[in-house]
PDB file of C-alpha atoms in Angstrom:
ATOM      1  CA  UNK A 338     117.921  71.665  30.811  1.00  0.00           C
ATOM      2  CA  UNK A 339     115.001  72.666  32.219  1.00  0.00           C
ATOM      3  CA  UNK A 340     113.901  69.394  34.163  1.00  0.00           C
ATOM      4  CA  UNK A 341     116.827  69.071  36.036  1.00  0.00           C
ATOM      5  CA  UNK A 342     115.950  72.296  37.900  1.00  0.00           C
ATOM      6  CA  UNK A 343     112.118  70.731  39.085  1.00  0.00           C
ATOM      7  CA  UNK A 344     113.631  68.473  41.566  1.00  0.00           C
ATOM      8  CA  UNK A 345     115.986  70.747  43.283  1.00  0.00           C
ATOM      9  CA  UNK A 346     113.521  73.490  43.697  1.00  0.00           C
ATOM     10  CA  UNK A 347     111.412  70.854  45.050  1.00  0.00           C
ATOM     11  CA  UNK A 348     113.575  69.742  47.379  1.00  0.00           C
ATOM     12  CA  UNK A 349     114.230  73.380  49.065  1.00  0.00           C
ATOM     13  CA  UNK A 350     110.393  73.606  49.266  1.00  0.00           C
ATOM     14  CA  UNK A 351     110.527  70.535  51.688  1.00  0.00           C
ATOM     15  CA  UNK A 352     113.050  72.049  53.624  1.00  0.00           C
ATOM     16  CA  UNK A 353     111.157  74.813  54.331  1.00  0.00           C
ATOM     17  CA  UNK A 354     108.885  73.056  54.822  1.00  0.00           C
ATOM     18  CA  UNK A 355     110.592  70.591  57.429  1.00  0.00           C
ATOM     19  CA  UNK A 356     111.923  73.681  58.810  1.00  0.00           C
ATOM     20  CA  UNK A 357     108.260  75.753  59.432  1.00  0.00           C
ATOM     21  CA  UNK A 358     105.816  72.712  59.828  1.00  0.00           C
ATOM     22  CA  UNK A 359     105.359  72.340  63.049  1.00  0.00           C
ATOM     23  CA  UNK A 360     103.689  69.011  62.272  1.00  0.00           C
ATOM     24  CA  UNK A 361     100.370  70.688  64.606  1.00  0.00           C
ATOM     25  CA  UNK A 362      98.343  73.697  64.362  1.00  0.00           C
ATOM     26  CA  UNK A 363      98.217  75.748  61.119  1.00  0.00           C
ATOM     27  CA  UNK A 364     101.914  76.079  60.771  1.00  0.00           C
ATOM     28  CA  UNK A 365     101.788  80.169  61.488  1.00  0.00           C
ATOM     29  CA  UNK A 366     103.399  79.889  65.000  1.00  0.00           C
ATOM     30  CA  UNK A 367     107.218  79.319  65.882  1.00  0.00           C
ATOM     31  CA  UNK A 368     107.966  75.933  67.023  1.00  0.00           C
ATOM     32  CA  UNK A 369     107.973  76.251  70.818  1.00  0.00           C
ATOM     33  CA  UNK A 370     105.367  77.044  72.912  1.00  0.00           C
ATOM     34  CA  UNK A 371     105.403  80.463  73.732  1.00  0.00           C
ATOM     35  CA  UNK A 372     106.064  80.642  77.325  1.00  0.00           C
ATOM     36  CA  UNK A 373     103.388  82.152  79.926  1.00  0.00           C
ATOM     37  CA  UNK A 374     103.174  82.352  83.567  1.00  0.00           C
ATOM     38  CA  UNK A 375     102.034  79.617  85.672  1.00  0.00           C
ATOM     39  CA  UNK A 376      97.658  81.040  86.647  1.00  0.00           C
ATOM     40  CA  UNK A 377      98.154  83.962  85.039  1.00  0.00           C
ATOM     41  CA  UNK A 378      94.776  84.436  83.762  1.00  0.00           C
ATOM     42  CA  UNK A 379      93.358  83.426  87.092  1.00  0.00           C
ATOM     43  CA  UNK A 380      95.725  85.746  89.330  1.00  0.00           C
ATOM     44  CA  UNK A 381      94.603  88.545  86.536  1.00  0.00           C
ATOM     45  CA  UNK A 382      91.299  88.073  87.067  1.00  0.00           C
ATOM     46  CA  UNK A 383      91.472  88.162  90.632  1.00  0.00           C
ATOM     47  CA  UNK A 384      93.042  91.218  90.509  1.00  0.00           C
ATOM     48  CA  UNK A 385      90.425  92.698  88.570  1.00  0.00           C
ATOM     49  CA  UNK A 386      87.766  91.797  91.180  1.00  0.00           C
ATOM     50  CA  UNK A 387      90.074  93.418  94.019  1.00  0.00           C
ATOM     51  CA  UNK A 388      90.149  96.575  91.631  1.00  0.00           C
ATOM     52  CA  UNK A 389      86.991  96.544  90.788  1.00  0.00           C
ATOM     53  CA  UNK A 390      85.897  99.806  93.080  1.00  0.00           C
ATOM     54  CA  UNK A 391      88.627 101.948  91.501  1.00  0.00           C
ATOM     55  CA  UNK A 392      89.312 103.714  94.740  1.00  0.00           C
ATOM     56  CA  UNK A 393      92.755 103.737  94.778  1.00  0.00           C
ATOM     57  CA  UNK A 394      95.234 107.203  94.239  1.00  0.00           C
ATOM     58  CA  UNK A 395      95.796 106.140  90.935  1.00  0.00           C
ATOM     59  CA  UNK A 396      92.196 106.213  90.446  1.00  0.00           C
ATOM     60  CA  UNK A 397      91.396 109.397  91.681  1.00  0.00           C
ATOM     61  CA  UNK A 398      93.884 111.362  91.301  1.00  0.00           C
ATOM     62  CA  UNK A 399      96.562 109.759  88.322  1.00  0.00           C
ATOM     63  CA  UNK A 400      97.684 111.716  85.621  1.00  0.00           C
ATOM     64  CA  UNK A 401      94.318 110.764  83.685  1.00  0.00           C
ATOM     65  CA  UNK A 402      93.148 113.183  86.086  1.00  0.00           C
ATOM     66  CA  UNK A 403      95.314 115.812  86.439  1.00  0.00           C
ATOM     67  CA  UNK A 404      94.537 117.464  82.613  1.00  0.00           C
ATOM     68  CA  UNK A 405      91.969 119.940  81.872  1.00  0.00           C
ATOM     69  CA  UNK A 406      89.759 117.260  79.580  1.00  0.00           C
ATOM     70  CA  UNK A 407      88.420 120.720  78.239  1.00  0.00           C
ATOM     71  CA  UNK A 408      90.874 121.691  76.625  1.00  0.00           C
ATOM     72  CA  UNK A 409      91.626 121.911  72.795  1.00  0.00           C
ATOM     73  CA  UNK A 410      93.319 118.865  72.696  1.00  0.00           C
ATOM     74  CA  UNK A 411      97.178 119.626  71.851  1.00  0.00           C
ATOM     75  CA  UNK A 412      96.775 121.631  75.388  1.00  0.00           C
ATOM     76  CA  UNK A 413      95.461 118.533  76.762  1.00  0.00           C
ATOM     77  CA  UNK A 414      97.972 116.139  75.207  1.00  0.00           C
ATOM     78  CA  UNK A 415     100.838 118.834  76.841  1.00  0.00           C
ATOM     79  CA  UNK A 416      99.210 118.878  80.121  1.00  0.00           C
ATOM     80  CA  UNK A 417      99.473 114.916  79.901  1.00  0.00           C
ATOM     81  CA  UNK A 418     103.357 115.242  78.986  1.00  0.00           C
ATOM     82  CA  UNK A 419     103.852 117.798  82.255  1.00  0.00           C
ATOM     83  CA  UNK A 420     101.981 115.592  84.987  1.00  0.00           C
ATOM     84  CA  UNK A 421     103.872 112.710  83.659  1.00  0.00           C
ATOM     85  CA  UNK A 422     107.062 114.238  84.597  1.00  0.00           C
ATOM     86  CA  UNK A 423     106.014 115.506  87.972  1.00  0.00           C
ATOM     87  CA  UNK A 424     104.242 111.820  88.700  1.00  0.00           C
ATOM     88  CA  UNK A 425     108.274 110.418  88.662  1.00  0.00           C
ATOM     89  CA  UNK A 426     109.267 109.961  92.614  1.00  0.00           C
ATOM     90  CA  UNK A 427     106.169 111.595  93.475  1.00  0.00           C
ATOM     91  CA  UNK A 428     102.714 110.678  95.442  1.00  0.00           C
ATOM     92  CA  UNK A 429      99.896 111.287  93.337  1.00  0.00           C
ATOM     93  CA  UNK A 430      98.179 113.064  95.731  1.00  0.00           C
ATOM     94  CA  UNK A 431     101.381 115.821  95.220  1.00  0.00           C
ATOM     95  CA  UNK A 432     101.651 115.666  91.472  1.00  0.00           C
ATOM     96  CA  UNK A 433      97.725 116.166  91.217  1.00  0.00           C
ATOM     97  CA  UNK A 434      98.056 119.108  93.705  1.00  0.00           C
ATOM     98  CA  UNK A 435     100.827 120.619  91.322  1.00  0.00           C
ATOM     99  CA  UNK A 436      98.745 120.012  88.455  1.00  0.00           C
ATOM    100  CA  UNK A 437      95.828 121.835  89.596  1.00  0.00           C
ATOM    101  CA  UNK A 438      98.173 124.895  90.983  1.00  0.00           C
ATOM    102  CA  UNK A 439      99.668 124.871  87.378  1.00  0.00           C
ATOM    103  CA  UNK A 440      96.480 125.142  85.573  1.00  0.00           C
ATOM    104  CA  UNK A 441      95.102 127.795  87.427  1.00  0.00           C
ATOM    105  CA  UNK A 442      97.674 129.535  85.390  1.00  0.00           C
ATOM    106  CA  UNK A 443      96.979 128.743  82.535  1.00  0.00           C
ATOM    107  CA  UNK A 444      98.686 125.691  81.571  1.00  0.00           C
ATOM    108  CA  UNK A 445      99.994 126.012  78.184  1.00  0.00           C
ATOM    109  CA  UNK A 446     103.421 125.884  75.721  1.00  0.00           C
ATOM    110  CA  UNK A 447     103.114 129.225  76.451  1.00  0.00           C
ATOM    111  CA  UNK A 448     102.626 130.260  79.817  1.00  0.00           C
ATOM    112  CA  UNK A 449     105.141 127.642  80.968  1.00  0.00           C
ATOM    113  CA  UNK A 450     108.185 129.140  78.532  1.00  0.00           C
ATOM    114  CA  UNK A 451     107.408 132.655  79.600  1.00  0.00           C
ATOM    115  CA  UNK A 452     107.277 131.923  83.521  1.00  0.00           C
ATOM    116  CA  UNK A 453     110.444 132.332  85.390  1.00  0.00           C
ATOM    117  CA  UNK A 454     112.360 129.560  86.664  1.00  0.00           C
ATOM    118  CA  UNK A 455     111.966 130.587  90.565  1.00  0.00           C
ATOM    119  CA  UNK A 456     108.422 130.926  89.721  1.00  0.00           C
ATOM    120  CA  UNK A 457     107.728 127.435  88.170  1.00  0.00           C
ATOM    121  CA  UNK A 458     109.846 125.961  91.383  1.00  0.00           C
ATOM    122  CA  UNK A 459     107.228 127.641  93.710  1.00  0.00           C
ATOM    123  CA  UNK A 460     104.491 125.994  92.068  1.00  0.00           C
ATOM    124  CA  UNK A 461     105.477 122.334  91.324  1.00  0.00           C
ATOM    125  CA  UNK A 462     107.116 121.994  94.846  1.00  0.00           C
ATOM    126  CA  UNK A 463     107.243 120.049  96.682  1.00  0.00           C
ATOM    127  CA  UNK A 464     107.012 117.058  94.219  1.00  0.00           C
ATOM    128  CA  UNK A 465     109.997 114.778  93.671  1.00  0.00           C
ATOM    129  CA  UNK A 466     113.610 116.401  92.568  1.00  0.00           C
ATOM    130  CA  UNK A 467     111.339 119.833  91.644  1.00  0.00           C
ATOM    131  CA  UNK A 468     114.312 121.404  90.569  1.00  0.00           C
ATOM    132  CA  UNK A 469     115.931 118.806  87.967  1.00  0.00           C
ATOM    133  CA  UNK A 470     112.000 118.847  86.971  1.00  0.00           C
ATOM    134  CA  UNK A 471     111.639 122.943  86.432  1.00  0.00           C
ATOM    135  CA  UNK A 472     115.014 122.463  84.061  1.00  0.00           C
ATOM    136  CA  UNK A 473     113.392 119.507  82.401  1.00  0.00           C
ATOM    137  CA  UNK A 474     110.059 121.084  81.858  1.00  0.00           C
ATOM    138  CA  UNK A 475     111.425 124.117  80.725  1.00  0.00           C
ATOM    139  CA  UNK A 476     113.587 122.582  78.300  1.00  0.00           C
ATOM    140  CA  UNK A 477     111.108 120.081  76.662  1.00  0.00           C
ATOM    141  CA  UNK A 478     108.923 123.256  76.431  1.00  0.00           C
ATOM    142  CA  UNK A 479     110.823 124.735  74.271  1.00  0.00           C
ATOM    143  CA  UNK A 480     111.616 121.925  72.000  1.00  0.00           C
ATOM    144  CA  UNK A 481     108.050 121.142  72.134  1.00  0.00           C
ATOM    145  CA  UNK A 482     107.031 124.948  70.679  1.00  0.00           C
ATOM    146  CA  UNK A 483     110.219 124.850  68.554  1.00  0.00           C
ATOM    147  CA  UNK A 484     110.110 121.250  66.562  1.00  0.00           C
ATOM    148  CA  UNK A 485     106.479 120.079  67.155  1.00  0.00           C
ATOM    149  CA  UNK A 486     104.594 123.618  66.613  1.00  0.00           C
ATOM    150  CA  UNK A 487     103.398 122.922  70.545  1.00  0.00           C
ATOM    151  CA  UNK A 488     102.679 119.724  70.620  1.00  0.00           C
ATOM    152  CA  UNK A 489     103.921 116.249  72.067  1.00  0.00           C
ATOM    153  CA  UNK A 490     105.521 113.730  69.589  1.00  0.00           C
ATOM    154  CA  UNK A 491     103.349 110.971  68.651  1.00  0.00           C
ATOM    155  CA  UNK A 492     105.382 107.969  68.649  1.00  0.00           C
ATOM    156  CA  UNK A 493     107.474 106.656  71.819  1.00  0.00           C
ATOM    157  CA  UNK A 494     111.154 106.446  70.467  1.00  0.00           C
ATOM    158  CA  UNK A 495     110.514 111.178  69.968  1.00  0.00           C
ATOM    159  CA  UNK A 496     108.929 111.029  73.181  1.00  0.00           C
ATOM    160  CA  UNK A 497     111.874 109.592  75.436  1.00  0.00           C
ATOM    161  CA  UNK A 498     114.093 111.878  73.370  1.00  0.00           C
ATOM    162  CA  UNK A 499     112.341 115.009  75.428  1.00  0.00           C
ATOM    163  CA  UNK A 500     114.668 115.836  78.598  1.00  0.00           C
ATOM    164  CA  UNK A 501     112.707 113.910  81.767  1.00  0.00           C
ATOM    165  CA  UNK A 502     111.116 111.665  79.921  1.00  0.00           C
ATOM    166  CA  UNK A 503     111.226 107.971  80.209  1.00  0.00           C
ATOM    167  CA  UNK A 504     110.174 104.748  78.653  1.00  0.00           C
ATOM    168  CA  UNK A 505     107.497 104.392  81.104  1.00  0.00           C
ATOM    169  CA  UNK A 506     106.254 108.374  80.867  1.00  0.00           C
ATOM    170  CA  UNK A 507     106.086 107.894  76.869  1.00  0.00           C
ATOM    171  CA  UNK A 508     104.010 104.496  76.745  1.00  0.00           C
ATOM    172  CA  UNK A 509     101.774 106.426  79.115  1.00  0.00           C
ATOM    173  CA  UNK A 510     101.568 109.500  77.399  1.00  0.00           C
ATOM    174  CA  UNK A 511     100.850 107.416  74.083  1.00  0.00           C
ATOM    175  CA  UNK A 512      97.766 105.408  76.101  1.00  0.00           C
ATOM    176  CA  UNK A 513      96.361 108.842  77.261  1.00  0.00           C
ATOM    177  CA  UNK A 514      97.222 111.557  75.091  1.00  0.00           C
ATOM    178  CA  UNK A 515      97.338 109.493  71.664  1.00  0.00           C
ATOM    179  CA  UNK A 516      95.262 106.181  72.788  1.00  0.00           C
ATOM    180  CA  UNK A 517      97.915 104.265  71.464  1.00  0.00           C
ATOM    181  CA  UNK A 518      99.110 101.392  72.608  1.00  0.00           C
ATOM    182  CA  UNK A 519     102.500 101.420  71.607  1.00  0.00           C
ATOM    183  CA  UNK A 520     103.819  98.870  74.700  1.00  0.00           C
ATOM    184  CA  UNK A 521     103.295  98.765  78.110  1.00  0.00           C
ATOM    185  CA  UNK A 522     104.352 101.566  80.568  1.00  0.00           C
ATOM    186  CA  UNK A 523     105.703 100.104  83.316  1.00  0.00           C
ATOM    187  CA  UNK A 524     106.792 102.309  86.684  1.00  0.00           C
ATOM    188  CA  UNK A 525     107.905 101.036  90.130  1.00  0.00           C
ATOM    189  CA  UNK A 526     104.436  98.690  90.877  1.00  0.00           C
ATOM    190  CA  UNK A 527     104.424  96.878  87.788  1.00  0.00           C
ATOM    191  CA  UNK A 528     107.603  95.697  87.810  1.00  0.00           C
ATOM    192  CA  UNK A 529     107.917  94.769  91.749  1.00  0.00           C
ATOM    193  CA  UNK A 530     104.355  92.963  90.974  1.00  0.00           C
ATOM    194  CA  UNK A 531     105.412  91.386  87.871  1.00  0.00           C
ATOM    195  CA  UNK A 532     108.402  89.978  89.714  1.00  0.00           C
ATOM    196  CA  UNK A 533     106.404  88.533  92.746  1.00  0.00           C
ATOM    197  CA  UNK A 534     104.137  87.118  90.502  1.00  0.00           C
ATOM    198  CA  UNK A 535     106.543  85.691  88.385  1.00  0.00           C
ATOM    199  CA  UNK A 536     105.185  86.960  84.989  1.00  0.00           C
ATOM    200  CA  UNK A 537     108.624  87.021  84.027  1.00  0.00           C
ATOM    201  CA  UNK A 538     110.643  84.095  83.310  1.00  0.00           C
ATOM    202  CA  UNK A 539     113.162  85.181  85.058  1.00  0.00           C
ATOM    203  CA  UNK A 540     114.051  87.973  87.794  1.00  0.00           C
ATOM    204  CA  UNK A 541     114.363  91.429  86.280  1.00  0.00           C
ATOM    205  CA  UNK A 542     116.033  93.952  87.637  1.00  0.00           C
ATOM    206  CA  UNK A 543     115.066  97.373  85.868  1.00  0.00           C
ATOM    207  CA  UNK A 544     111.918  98.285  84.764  1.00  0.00           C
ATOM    208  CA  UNK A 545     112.636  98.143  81.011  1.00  0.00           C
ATOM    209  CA  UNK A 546     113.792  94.888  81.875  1.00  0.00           C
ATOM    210  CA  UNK A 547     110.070  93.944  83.211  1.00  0.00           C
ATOM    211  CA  UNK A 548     108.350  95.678  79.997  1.00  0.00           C
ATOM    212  CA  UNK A 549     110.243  93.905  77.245  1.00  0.00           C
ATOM    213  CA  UNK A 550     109.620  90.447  79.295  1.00  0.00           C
ATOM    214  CA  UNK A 551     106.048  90.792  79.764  1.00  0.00           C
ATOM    215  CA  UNK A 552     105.257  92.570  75.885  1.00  0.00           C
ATOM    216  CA  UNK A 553     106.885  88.701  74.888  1.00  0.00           C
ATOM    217  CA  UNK A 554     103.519  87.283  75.989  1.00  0.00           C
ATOM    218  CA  UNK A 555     100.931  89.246  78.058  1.00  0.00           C
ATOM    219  CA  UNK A 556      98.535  89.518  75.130  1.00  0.00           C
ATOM    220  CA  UNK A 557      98.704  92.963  73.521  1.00  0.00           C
ATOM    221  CA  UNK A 558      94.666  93.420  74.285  1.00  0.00           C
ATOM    222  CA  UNK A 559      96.032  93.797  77.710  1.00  0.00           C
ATOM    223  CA  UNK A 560      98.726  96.049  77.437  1.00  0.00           C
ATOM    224  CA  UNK A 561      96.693  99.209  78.633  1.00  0.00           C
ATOM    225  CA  UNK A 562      94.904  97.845  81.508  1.00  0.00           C
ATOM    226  CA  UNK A 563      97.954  96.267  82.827  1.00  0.00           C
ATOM    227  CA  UNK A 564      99.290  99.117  84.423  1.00  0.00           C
ATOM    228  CA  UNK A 565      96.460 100.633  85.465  1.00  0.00           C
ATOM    229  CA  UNK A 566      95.029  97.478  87.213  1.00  0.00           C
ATOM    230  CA  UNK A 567      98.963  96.214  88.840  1.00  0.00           C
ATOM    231  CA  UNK A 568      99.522 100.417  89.788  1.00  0.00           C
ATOM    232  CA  UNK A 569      96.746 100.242  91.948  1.00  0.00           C
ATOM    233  CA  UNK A 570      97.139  96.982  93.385  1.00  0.00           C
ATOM    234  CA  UNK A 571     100.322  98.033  94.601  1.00  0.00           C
ATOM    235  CA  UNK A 572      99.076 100.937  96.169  1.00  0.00           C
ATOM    236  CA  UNK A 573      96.363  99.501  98.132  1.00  0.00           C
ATOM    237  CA  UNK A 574      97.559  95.465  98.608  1.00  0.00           C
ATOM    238  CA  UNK A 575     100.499  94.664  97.299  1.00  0.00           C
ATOM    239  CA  UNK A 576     102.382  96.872  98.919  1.00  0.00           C
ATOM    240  CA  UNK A 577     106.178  97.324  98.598  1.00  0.00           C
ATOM    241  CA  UNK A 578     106.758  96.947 102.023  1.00  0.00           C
ATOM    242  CA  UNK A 579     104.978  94.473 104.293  1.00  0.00           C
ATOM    243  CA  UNK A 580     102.152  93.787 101.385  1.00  0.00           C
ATOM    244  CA  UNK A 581      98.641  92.607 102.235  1.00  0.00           C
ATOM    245  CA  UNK A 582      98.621  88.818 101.631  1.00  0.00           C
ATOM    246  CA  UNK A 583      95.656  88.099 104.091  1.00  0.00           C
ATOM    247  CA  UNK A 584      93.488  90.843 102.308  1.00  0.00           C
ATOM    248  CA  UNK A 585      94.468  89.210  98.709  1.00  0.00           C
ATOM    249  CA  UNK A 586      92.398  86.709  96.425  1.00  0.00           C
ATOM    250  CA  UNK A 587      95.674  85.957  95.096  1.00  0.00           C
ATOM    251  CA  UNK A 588      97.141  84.656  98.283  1.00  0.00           C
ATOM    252  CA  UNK A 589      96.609  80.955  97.788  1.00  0.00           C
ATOM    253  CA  UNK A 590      98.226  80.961  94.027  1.00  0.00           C
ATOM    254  CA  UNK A 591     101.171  83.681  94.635  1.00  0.00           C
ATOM    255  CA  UNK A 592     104.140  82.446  94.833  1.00  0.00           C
ATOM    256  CA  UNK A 593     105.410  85.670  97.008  1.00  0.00           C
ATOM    257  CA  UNK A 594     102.622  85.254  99.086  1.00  0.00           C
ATOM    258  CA  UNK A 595     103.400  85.191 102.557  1.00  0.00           C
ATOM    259  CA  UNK A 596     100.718  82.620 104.067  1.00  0.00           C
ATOM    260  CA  UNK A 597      99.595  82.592 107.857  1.00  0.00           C
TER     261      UNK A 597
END
């Protein structure tokens, strides 16, 4: 009764086996090829060298900037959370100007929930929609004191809960107030970038569209330099409107590229 049973189980081990075996490699890896972008490490490191002098707003003045590093660090990690949602539709140069106005008042859970709404307007103005933004702030404050004793949620999926905040605003307040790399945050620049590049497979329209396409194979090693690096490349070269080509290394291997 029993040896009847060998060969069958045998069998659906060679199935699997069939089925897994690529017939190359060490069999860990699915079948196909995962696909990558045509001089992707090349155009990469190119970009690198043109970033090299970290000179650009980003640099300077992005929201790595904008917190008081002195701070006990769930006042830091809320600072983070605040420039991140005055940096949407906004210049840096204006959301690191708010920032600074905002901490020379003491820029805590607390000062924020007991200052006025008229008040908190004054001071954040003139960034980007500043008055959806003082009902947004005001409101993740107090969920913030309420549910997370005054700090930020750790993870990304209680993060873009929070009123104002978005996908991109929570990978980058993991990278900078957790250092976590939980994906990669990707804003207006990475996505036009990743598009003209073609580091997705195909054309994306949205933004979340452009993250989940290039977390399927931009090594995750590279998933917090990636914005940081395409954010100010956009800024200074490849610009959304009438970009740079002449003053890029990547000109000859771009297919946007508009050559003279």
């Amino acid at each position: 009764q029993v040896t009847p049973g060998i060969p069958r189980r045998s069998r659906r081990r060679k199935s699997v086996s069939i089925a897994y075996d690529p017939g190359q490699g060490d069999g860990a890896e699915p079948r196909r090829a995962r696909w990558e972008p045509r001089d992707w490490r090349e155009q990469l490191e190119r970009i690198r060298e043109m970033r090299r002098s970290r000179d650009a707003p980003v640099d300077e003045m992005g929201v790595q900037k904008c917190y008081d590093s002195s701070a006990p660090p769930q006042v830091m990690r809320y600072q983070v959370l605040l420039a991140l949602m005055l940096s949407s539709q906004t210049k840096d140069q204006v959301t690191s100007a708010a920032m600074l106005r905002l901490r020379r008042r003491g820029l805590t859970v607390d000062t924020v929930l007991q200052m006025d709404d008229e008040t908190l307007g004054q001071i954040i103005y003139p960034v980007g929609f500043w008055r959806n933004k003082v009902k947004y702030i005001k409101q993740t404050t107090a969920i913030l004191k309420q549910k997370y004793g005054g700090d930020i949620p750790s993870t990304v999926e209680e993060l873009v809960q929070l009123p104002g905040v978005g996908p991109k605003m929570a990978h980058l307040a993991m990278h900078i107030a957790w250092d976590s790399v939980a994906g990669i945050a990707v804003d207006t620049h990475v996505h036009r970038i990743s598009n003209r590049l073609k580091w997705v497979k195909k054309e994306t329209k949205h933004p979340e569209e452009t993250r989940v396409a290039l977390e399927d194979w931009l090594p995750r090693d590279l998933w917090k330099e990636i914005n940081w690096l395409l954010v100010g490349f956009g800024q200074q070269t490849c610009l959304p409107v009438n970009p740079r080509c002449s003053q890029c290394l990547n000109q000859d291997i771009c297919p946007a590229a508009k050559r003279l």
